[in-house]
Amino acid sequence: MKRLFSSIVSALLTCVVMLNFTVLPSSATFAASTGVEGFVERAYNLMLGREAEEAGKNFWCEKLNNKTITSAEMISQFVESNEFQGFNIPNDEVVEILYNVMLDRASDAAGKDYWMEFLNNGCSHRKVIDGFAKSTEFQNLCASFGIEAGSLVMTENRDMNENVTKFVNGCYKAILNRDGDVSGLNYWTGLINSKEVYPEELVYGFIHSNEGLVKIADDATYINTLYKAFLGREAEEQGFNYWINFIASGKSYDEVFDQFKVSTEFKTLVESYGMTTKPVIVKGDKLICLTFDDGPYSPVTNKILDLLEQYDGRATFFVVGDRVKTYESCVIRAEQLGCEIANHTYDHKSVLTSLSGSSVAWEISGCNEEIYKVLGHYPSIMRPVGGAYNSTVAANVGLPMIIWSVDTQDWKNRNAITTANAILNNAKDGDIVLMHDLYPSTAEAMAIVIPELAKQGFSFVTVSELAEAKGYDMVAGEAYNSFK
Ligand code: ZN
C-alpha cells in the first residue's frame, strides 16, 4: 500500500497541476461512505489519488444509478482516462492498484504473476479488469456498497483470446525482436481469430517482412527463430544440429519451414491455444458439407462434434443468435475443431421474406454480434430461416446465403435410419446437406453416416472450405445450393 501510494505521489509530483493533491493513507478512510457515492469516491481516491470533484462524482453516480455502465466498466474507464494514463504507472503497479480498488487487498505473488502474464503477452488492462470483475471478491466488495459488479464486453481483438495474443506477441519477439504494438496486435489477432490468416502464415509473413528479413543473419539464427516462433521455446542441441545438417545437405530455408509447420509439436501448441492450422484441401477430392441449423444445443451438438473429431472432419453450424450464449462452450469447441459457425438469424422467429429490409438487417446483425462476443470474429455466411429469400432479403442480408442440395427432413422424420439414408442415397462431391442439431436422432444418424462416407473416401469440410476448394468467390446476397 505504502509503496503504491509513494509511486502515485512521485508520478503526480511530476505533474504540475496536481501539486496540491492529498494522500489518503488507506481504504479505511472511505469505509464510512456507502452506496454508489461511496464506491465512486473510493475509486477516485485509490485510482487517481485525490478527492472526487462534485461534477465528476455526479457524472459517475448517475451512470451507475441508471445502469448505463457497470461498476467494472467504470473502473476500466478510470484506467483509460487521460488523468490515469498521464501518471505513466508501470503495469505491475497498475495491477496492484486494481487489486486494491477491485479486491480490496494487496496482491498475492502467484495471482499477480498470473495477471502480469496477460499484460506481458499483449492483452489490455481491460482484460485484467474483466478477470477481476468475475471474482467473488469483487462481487462481495460491490455488494458491500449495495451495487452490482456487472461485466465487461471486450472491445479489442487482442482481448478476445489471450492465447492467440500470446502467440502473435511471441512471433513479434521471436522474429522481430520486439513486443507487438497495440495496433499490430489487434490487426494480427483479428486476422487469426477470423481465420483469414493461419498461425503458420503469420510466422512466414513476419519472417519475410522487411523488418524480419534483416534479422536472419545466418542458418543458426533462422533455426533458432523457427523454434521460438513455432514452438515458443529454445532449440535443444540435438534438434538444432539436425537442422544445421539438413541445410548443409542442400535443403532450402523453405523446406525447413515446411517441416516445422507440419510438426506435431506445433499442431499441439496451436490446438492448445484454441487456434487451427490451415486445413489442407486437395481439389478433386470427394468433399461434402454437413450443415446443422437451429442450434446450438449441447446434448446433440457435442455428440456430432465427438464424431467429427474422431473422423477428422468439420461441419458448418448455422446457429440461432439468442442461443449462442447459453451453449457457448460447444460453439467454442466446434470452432476449435475447425468447424464453421454461421448465421441463422438472431431469434428464428420469422421467415425473412415476411420482414422489412431493416428487420432482416436486425436479425442478421443481432446474430453476428452474439457470435462475435463468443468467438471474437463475425461469421462469413448465413442461411435464411427455411431457406426462404426474396430480393428484399438478398439486399439486406449482407452475407452469402447458403441453401442446400440434400434435404434430410430430419426435423420431420426424427428417425436416424431415414435421415442417414437420405444422405447415403444422394451424397455426391460438392453437396451441402441440411440437418438440425436439435434432435438425438440426427446425432444417431451421424454415427451411421460419418463412418460410412469416410469409408467411401469423402472429406467433411465447411461451406467456406468447399467454396474455396471449388474456386467460388462467394458474394453477399447471392444464394448457393452446392459447390460443384
Ligand atoms: Zn432454421
XYZ file of C-alpha atoms in Angstrom, residues 8-482:
475
model
C 1.485 7.544 -7.405
C 2.753 10.524 -5.445
C 6.004 10.604 -7.337
C 4.094 10.313 -10.602
C 1.852 13.137 -9.518
C 4.656 15.375 -8.374
C 5.938 15.461 -11.924
C 2.503 16.631 -12.944
C 2.300 20.382 -12.285
C -1.470 20.712 -11.970
C -1.622 18.066 -9.285
C 0.737 19.570 -6.737
C -1.986 20.251 -4.174
C -3.164 16.628 -4.083
C -3.818 14.959 -0.740
C -2.591 11.470 0.089
C -5.228 9.270 1.642
C -3.450 6.556 3.566
C -5.845 3.618 3.404
C -9.218 2.411 2.247
C -10.410 2.587 5.865
C -10.817 6.322 5.336
C -13.726 5.808 2.948
C -15.364 2.929 4.785
C -17.909 5.387 6.133
C -19.179 6.285 2.651
C -21.690 3.833 1.315
C -23.751 3.221 -1.781
C -22.886 4.309 -5.283
C -21.373 7.557 -3.996
C -19.050 5.682 -1.651
C -17.909 3.393 -4.464
C -17.159 6.338 -6.753
C -15.313 8.299 -4.048
C -13.245 5.248 -3.260
C -12.271 4.826 -6.927
C -11.152 8.474 -7.139
C -9.069 8.062 -4.016
C -7.477 4.735 -4.839
C -7.015 5.223 -8.581
C -6.471 8.940 -9.053
C -5.101 9.667 -5.584
C -7.463 12.559 -4.976
C -10.927 13.529 -3.762
C -13.690 13.409 -6.362
C -14.745 16.828 -7.654
C -18.510 17.383 -7.458
C -19.191 17.292 -11.217
C -17.122 14.161 -11.729
C -18.718 12.380 -8.804
C -22.222 13.212 -10.072
C -21.316 12.088 -13.577
C -20.274 8.595 -12.476
C -23.004 8.229 -9.820
C -25.656 8.994 -12.411
C -24.258 6.444 -14.867
C -24.096 3.757 -12.192
C -27.541 4.614 -10.826
C -29.265 4.474 -14.185
C -27.159 1.424 -15.113
C -25.716 2.851 -18.315
C -22.394 1.435 -17.092
C -21.461 -1.359 -14.707
C -19.038 -0.843 -11.838
C -16.441 -2.938 -13.695
C -16.889 -0.689 -16.741
C -16.354 2.394 -14.567
C -13.053 1.017 -13.263
C -11.991 0.316 -16.843
C -12.863 3.876 -17.914
C -10.875 5.263 -14.985
C -7.830 3.278 -16.143
C -8.309 4.512 -19.712
C -8.785 8.149 -18.619
C -6.220 10.745 -19.599
C -5.631 11.533 -15.944
C -4.728 7.954 -15.040
C -2.740 7.367 -18.234
C -0.894 10.605 -17.539
C 0.642 9.072 -14.408
C 2.556 6.610 -16.616
C 2.271 3.939 -13.972
C 4.149 0.740 -14.864
C 1.991 -2.340 -15.447
C 2.889 -4.140 -12.236
C 1.710 -1.154 -10.227
C -1.465 -0.808 -12.280
C -2.231 -4.425 -11.379
C -1.518 -3.583 -7.727
C -3.963 -0.668 -7.920
C -6.583 -2.962 -9.447
C -6.096 -5.452 -6.609
C -6.622 -2.633 -4.187
C -9.639 -0.996 -5.810
C -11.391 -4.154 -7.038
C -10.437 -6.829 -4.480
C -9.776 -4.524 -1.504
C -6.419 -6.092 -0.758
C -2.798 -6.226 -1.775
C -1.803 -8.779 -4.425
C -0.537 -12.275 -3.716
C 2.560 -13.243 -5.708
C 1.003 -16.083 -7.725
C -2.091 -14.075 -8.585
C -0.092 -11.060 -9.638
C 2.196 -13.167 -11.857
C -0.877 -14.682 -13.480
C -2.340 -11.294 -14.410
C 1.005 -9.816 -15.415
C 1.257 -12.636 -17.980
C -1.826 -11.258 -19.738
C -0.276 -7.796 -19.989
C 3.177 -9.077 -20.928
C 1.633 -11.192 -23.681
C -0.102 -8.154 -25.188
C -3.611 -8.075 -23.688
C -5.034 -4.764 -22.420
C -5.763 -3.636 -18.852
C -9.440 -4.145 -19.688
C -8.843 -7.898 -19.971
C -7.384 -7.949 -16.454
C -10.247 -5.826 -15.114
C -12.686 -8.291 -16.686
C -10.943 -11.154 -14.899
C -11.101 -9.317 -11.577
C -14.747 -8.396 -12.187
C -15.656 -12.082 -12.388
C -14.135 -12.847 -8.959
C -16.187 -13.432 -5.839
C -14.044 -10.864 -4.051
C -15.155 -8.087 -6.400
C -18.766 -9.227 -6.267
C -18.571 -9.087 -2.468
C -16.957 -5.648 -2.488
C -19.693 -4.310 -4.773
C -22.348 -5.944 -2.602
C -20.910 -4.137 0.430
C -21.651 -0.861 -1.408
C -25.061 -2.151 -2.443
C -24.215 -2.115 -6.157
C -23.903 -4.728 -8.897
C -20.488 -5.843 -10.118
C -21.551 -6.290 -13.730
C -19.330 -7.475 -16.508
C -17.277 -6.043 -19.326
C -17.544 -6.572 -23.060
C -14.138 -6.973 -24.699
C -13.707 -4.351 -27.404
C -10.277 -5.149 -28.843
C -9.257 -8.169 -30.922
C -6.203 -8.702 -28.698
C -8.509 -9.367 -25.730
C -10.722 -11.978 -27.406
C -8.407 -14.959 -26.884
C -5.359 -14.362 -24.693
C -3.574 -17.392 -26.167
C -3.879 -16.067 -29.718
C -2.452 -12.779 -28.434
C 0.346 -14.661 -26.688
C 1.171 -16.467 -29.938
C 1.158 -13.261 -32.002
C 3.248 -11.355 -29.468
C 5.572 -14.383 -29.292
C 6.097 -14.040 -33.059
C 6.914 -10.351 -32.651
C 9.517 -11.241 -30.014
C 10.959 -14.279 -31.803
C 11.130 -12.827 -35.294
C 11.211 -9.031 -34.919
C 12.959 -8.912 -31.511
C 10.331 -6.616 -30.032
C 6.921 -6.654 -28.394
C 3.898 -6.141 -30.606
C 2.498 -2.594 -30.735
C -1.211 -2.272 -29.898
C -2.416 -1.673 -33.460
C -0.276 -4.516 -34.787
C -1.525 -6.924 -32.117
C -5.148 -6.005 -32.820
C -4.617 -6.340 -36.566
C -2.982 -9.784 -36.492
C -5.079 -11.308 -33.685
C -8.187 -10.191 -35.599
C -6.982 -11.951 -38.749
C -6.118 -15.144 -36.859
C -9.404 -15.142 -34.934
C -11.349 -14.852 -38.193
C -9.098 -17.464 -39.867
C -8.157 -15.045 -42.638
C -4.589 -15.749 -41.591
C -3.435 -19.032 -40.047
C -0.679 -19.167 -37.400
C 1.911 -20.690 -39.741
C 1.127 -17.987 -42.326
C 1.763 -15.337 -39.687
C 5.190 -16.834 -38.937
C 6.005 -16.929 -42.651
C 4.783 -13.374 -43.213
C 6.761 -11.976 -40.278
C 9.966 -13.729 -41.351
C 9.579 -12.455 -44.911
C 8.676 -8.889 -43.927
C 11.268 -6.158 -44.425
C 11.671 -5.939 -40.665
C 12.052 -9.715 -40.300
C 14.384 -10.461 -43.216
C 17.205 -8.255 -41.959
C 17.227 -10.136 -38.641
C 18.074 -13.510 -40.231
C 21.861 -13.274 -40.337
C 22.727 -16.964 -40.823
C 21.456 -20.558 -40.661
C 21.703 -20.670 -36.855
C 19.584 -17.523 -36.443
C 16.994 -18.906 -38.841
C 16.688 -22.198 -36.943
C 16.553 -20.524 -33.520
C 13.898 -18.133 -34.817
C 11.725 -21.019 -36.063
C 11.982 -22.807 -32.706
C 10.857 -19.712 -30.816
C 8.132 -18.637 -33.256
C 6.611 -22.058 -33.973
C 7.217 -23.854 -30.695
C 7.629 -20.998 -28.208
C 10.890 -22.426 -26.891
C 14.664 -22.569 -27.398
C 16.135 -25.286 -29.633
C 17.572 -28.330 -27.874
C 21.122 -29.192 -29.010
C 20.217 -32.364 -30.901
C 17.387 -30.720 -32.799
C 19.447 -27.652 -33.590
C 22.262 -29.806 -35.028
C 19.799 -31.830 -37.069
C 18.534 -28.705 -38.849
C 22.017 -27.265 -39.346
C 22.979 -30.513 -41.133
C 19.685 -30.514 -43.037
C 20.502 -27.105 -44.515
C 24.159 -28.068 -45.068
C 22.950 -31.023 -47.165
C 21.493 -28.539 -49.657
C 17.935 -28.099 -48.379
C 16.342 -24.653 -48.576
C 15.072 -22.496 -45.707
C 11.518 -23.021 -47.002
C 11.942 -26.795 -46.721
C 12.943 -26.387 -43.071
C 9.972 -24.075 -42.559
C 7.556 -26.614 -44.088
C 8.747 -29.325 -41.679
C 8.214 -27.096 -38.642
C 4.789 -26.179 -39.997
C 3.555 -29.789 -40.036
C 5.283 -30.883 -36.809
C 3.138 -32.493 -34.140
C 4.600 -30.179 -31.501
C 3.426 -27.105 -33.426
C -0.020 -28.581 -34.096
C -0.429 -29.496 -30.423
C 0.549 -25.986 -29.353
C -1.791 -24.406 -31.901
C -4.704 -26.542 -30.683
C -3.974 -25.886 -27.015
C -4.152 -22.151 -27.850
C -7.585 -22.547 -29.470
C -6.243 -21.912 -32.985
C -6.128 -24.162 -36.057
C -3.560 -24.629 -38.781
C -4.659 -24.098 -42.362
C -6.850 -27.012 -43.495
C -5.336 -28.884 -46.397
C -7.876 -29.434 -49.149
C -6.998 -31.187 -52.360
C -9.138 -30.222 -55.338
C -10.973 -33.132 -56.906
C -11.375 -34.939 -53.569
C -14.832 -36.106 -52.598
C -15.864 -33.152 -50.483
C -19.147 -32.809 -48.634
C -20.621 -30.224 -46.242
C -22.669 -31.448 -43.306
C -24.641 -28.439 -42.066
C -26.711 -28.129 -38.902
C -29.351 -25.431 -38.288
C -31.300 -24.067 -35.319
C -28.764 -24.963 -32.594
C -26.542 -24.915 -30.768
C -27.925 -27.468 -28.353
C -25.070 -29.080 -26.446
C -26.602 -32.543 -25.819
C -26.858 -33.081 -29.587
C -24.158 -30.725 -30.892
C -21.470 -32.321 -28.717
C -22.321 -35.837 -29.949
C -21.896 -34.618 -33.538
C -18.614 -32.923 -32.590
C -17.360 -36.158 -30.976
C -17.871 -37.969 -34.304
C -16.319 -35.185 -36.367
C -13.313 -35.163 -34.056
C -12.942 -38.940 -34.354
C -13.054 -38.837 -38.168
C -11.028 -35.644 -38.529
C -13.997 -33.900 -40.134
C -15.518 -30.454 -39.977
C -19.116 -29.266 -40.299
C -20.941 -25.948 -40.516
C -23.311 -24.872 -37.765
C -25.906 -22.234 -38.676
C -26.623 -21.015 -35.156
C -29.552 -19.019 -33.811
C -28.116 -15.882 -32.172
C -30.104 -15.899 -28.939
C -28.999 -19.492 -28.200
C -25.261 -18.853 -28.578
C -24.530 -17.518 -25.102
C -26.371 -20.420 -23.413
C -24.386 -23.040 -25.312
C -21.179 -21.062 -25.810
C -18.891 -23.901 -24.732
C -19.936 -26.125 -27.625
C -19.714 -23.173 -30.044
C -16.131 -22.622 -28.931
C -15.396 -26.353 -29.147
C -16.811 -26.524 -32.688
C -14.633 -23.598 -33.751
C -11.558 -25.191 -32.194
C -12.214 -28.363 -34.185
C -12.115 -26.254 -37.344
C -15.895 -26.189 -37.845
C -17.570 -23.093 -39.272
C -20.005 -21.112 -37.130
C -22.505 -19.317 -39.334
C -25.551 -17.057 -39.016
C -29.127 -18.378 -38.859
C -30.802 -15.125 -37.637
C -30.984 -13.700 -34.124
C -34.187 -15.373 -32.904
C -35.502 -17.523 -35.799
C -38.974 -16.131 -35.168
C -39.970 -15.313 -38.757
C -39.166 -16.339 -42.291
C -37.136 -13.426 -43.598
C -39.404 -12.994 -46.639
C -42.129 -11.713 -44.260
C -39.888 -8.943 -42.866
C -38.941 -5.405 -43.916
C -35.394 -4.748 -45.066
C -34.432 -3.171 -41.751
C -35.870 -6.119 -39.807
C -33.864 -8.511 -41.966
C -30.729 -6.497 -41.230
C -31.574 -6.536 -37.482
C -31.951 -10.331 -37.469
C -28.577 -10.750 -39.167
C -26.563 -8.224 -37.171
C -28.076 -9.483 -33.886
C -26.780 -12.980 -34.597
C -23.438 -11.638 -35.866
C -22.890 -9.800 -32.570
C -23.699 -12.877 -30.449
C -21.147 -14.888 -32.425
C -18.590 -12.083 -32.135
C -18.983 -11.950 -28.350
C -18.061 -15.620 -28.055
C -15.562 -16.144 -30.889
C -14.072 -12.692 -31.461
C -14.946 -12.646 -35.145
C -18.014 -12.366 -37.314
C -19.374 -15.219 -39.438
C -18.868 -15.058 -43.184
C -22.022 -16.860 -44.366
C -25.683 -17.190 -43.350
C -28.697 -19.379 -44.020
C -32.195 -17.836 -44.155
C -34.913 -19.442 -41.994
C -36.476 -22.259 -44.022
C -34.120 -21.382 -46.896
C -36.605 -18.683 -47.952
C -35.378 -15.456 -49.544
C -36.515 -12.736 -51.927
C -34.999 -9.550 -53.328
C -35.521 -7.629 -50.032
C -33.733 -10.378 -48.095
C -30.919 -10.517 -50.656
C -30.446 -6.741 -50.499
C -30.265 -6.567 -46.697
C -28.634 -9.786 -45.584
C -25.048 -8.626 -46.133
C -23.658 -12.188 -46.347
C -23.679 -15.005 -48.894
C -26.874 -17.102 -48.440
C -26.226 -20.832 -48.162
C -29.157 -23.117 -49.043
C -28.686 -26.904 -49.551
C -28.666 -29.676 -52.152
C -29.563 -32.639 -49.892
C -32.588 -32.222 -47.598
C -32.717 -34.940 -44.918
C -36.065 -33.786 -43.416
C -34.571 -34.867 -40.074
C -36.826 -32.387 -38.241
C -39.879 -34.221 -39.609
C -38.865 -37.892 -39.610
C -36.928 -37.812 -36.298
C -35.566 -41.195 -37.370
C -31.837 -41.952 -37.561
C -32.126 -44.555 -40.344
C -34.374 -42.402 -42.553
C -32.095 -39.394 -42.071
C -28.963 -41.464 -42.758
C -30.454 -42.974 -45.928
C -31.433 -39.543 -47.248
C -27.724 -38.716 -47.208
C -26.207 -42.056 -48.187
C -28.517 -42.441 -51.206
C -27.735 -38.966 -52.526
C -24.292 -37.787 -51.379
C -22.069 -36.514 -54.150
C -18.936 -34.393 -54.284
C -19.811 -30.735 -53.598
C -23.144 -31.364 -51.856
C -24.467 -29.340 -48.936
C -26.565 -31.453 -46.536
C -29.297 -29.858 -44.392
C -29.801 -31.111 -40.815
C -30.665 -29.710 -37.381
C -28.570 -30.241 -34.242
C -31.651 -30.315 -32.023
C -32.711 -33.958 -32.306
C -30.967 -37.001 -30.777
C -31.989 -38.949 -33.916
C -29.871 -36.589 -36.023
C -26.786 -37.298 -33.877
C -27.555 -41.049 -34.187
C -27.782 -40.658 -37.965
C -24.325 -39.063 -37.940
C -22.955 -42.138 -36.164
C -24.004 -44.089 -39.289
C -23.245 -41.509 -41.986
C -19.846 -40.167 -40.953
C -18.040 -43.574 -40.755
C -19.700 -44.743 -43.993
C -18.905 -41.647 -46.062
C -15.362 -41.622 -44.631
C -15.018 -45.233 -45.848
C -16.193 -44.102 -49.306
C -13.402 -41.514 -49.341
C -15.403 -38.369 -48.549
C -13.825 -35.488 -46.636
C -16.102 -33.473 -44.363
C -15.405 -29.788 -44.963
C -17.012 -26.490 -44.019
C -19.058 -24.472 -46.505
C -16.328 -21.828 -46.818
C -13.689 -24.504 -47.367
C -15.807 -26.206 -50.041
C -16.421 -22.922 -51.858
C -12.693 -22.156 -51.814
C -11.744 -25.661 -52.934
C -14.146 -25.465 -55.876
C -12.977 -21.998 -56.886
C -16.047 -19.972 -55.898
C -15.754 -16.419 -54.566
C -18.980 -16.103 -52.566
C -20.853 -12.794 -52.832
C -23.136 -11.189 -50.199
C -26.811 -11.501 -51.124
C -26.206 -14.389 -53.570
C -27.722 -17.825 -52.829
C -25.746 -21.078 -53.158
C -27.177 -24.621 -53.096
C -23.950 -26.558 -53.624
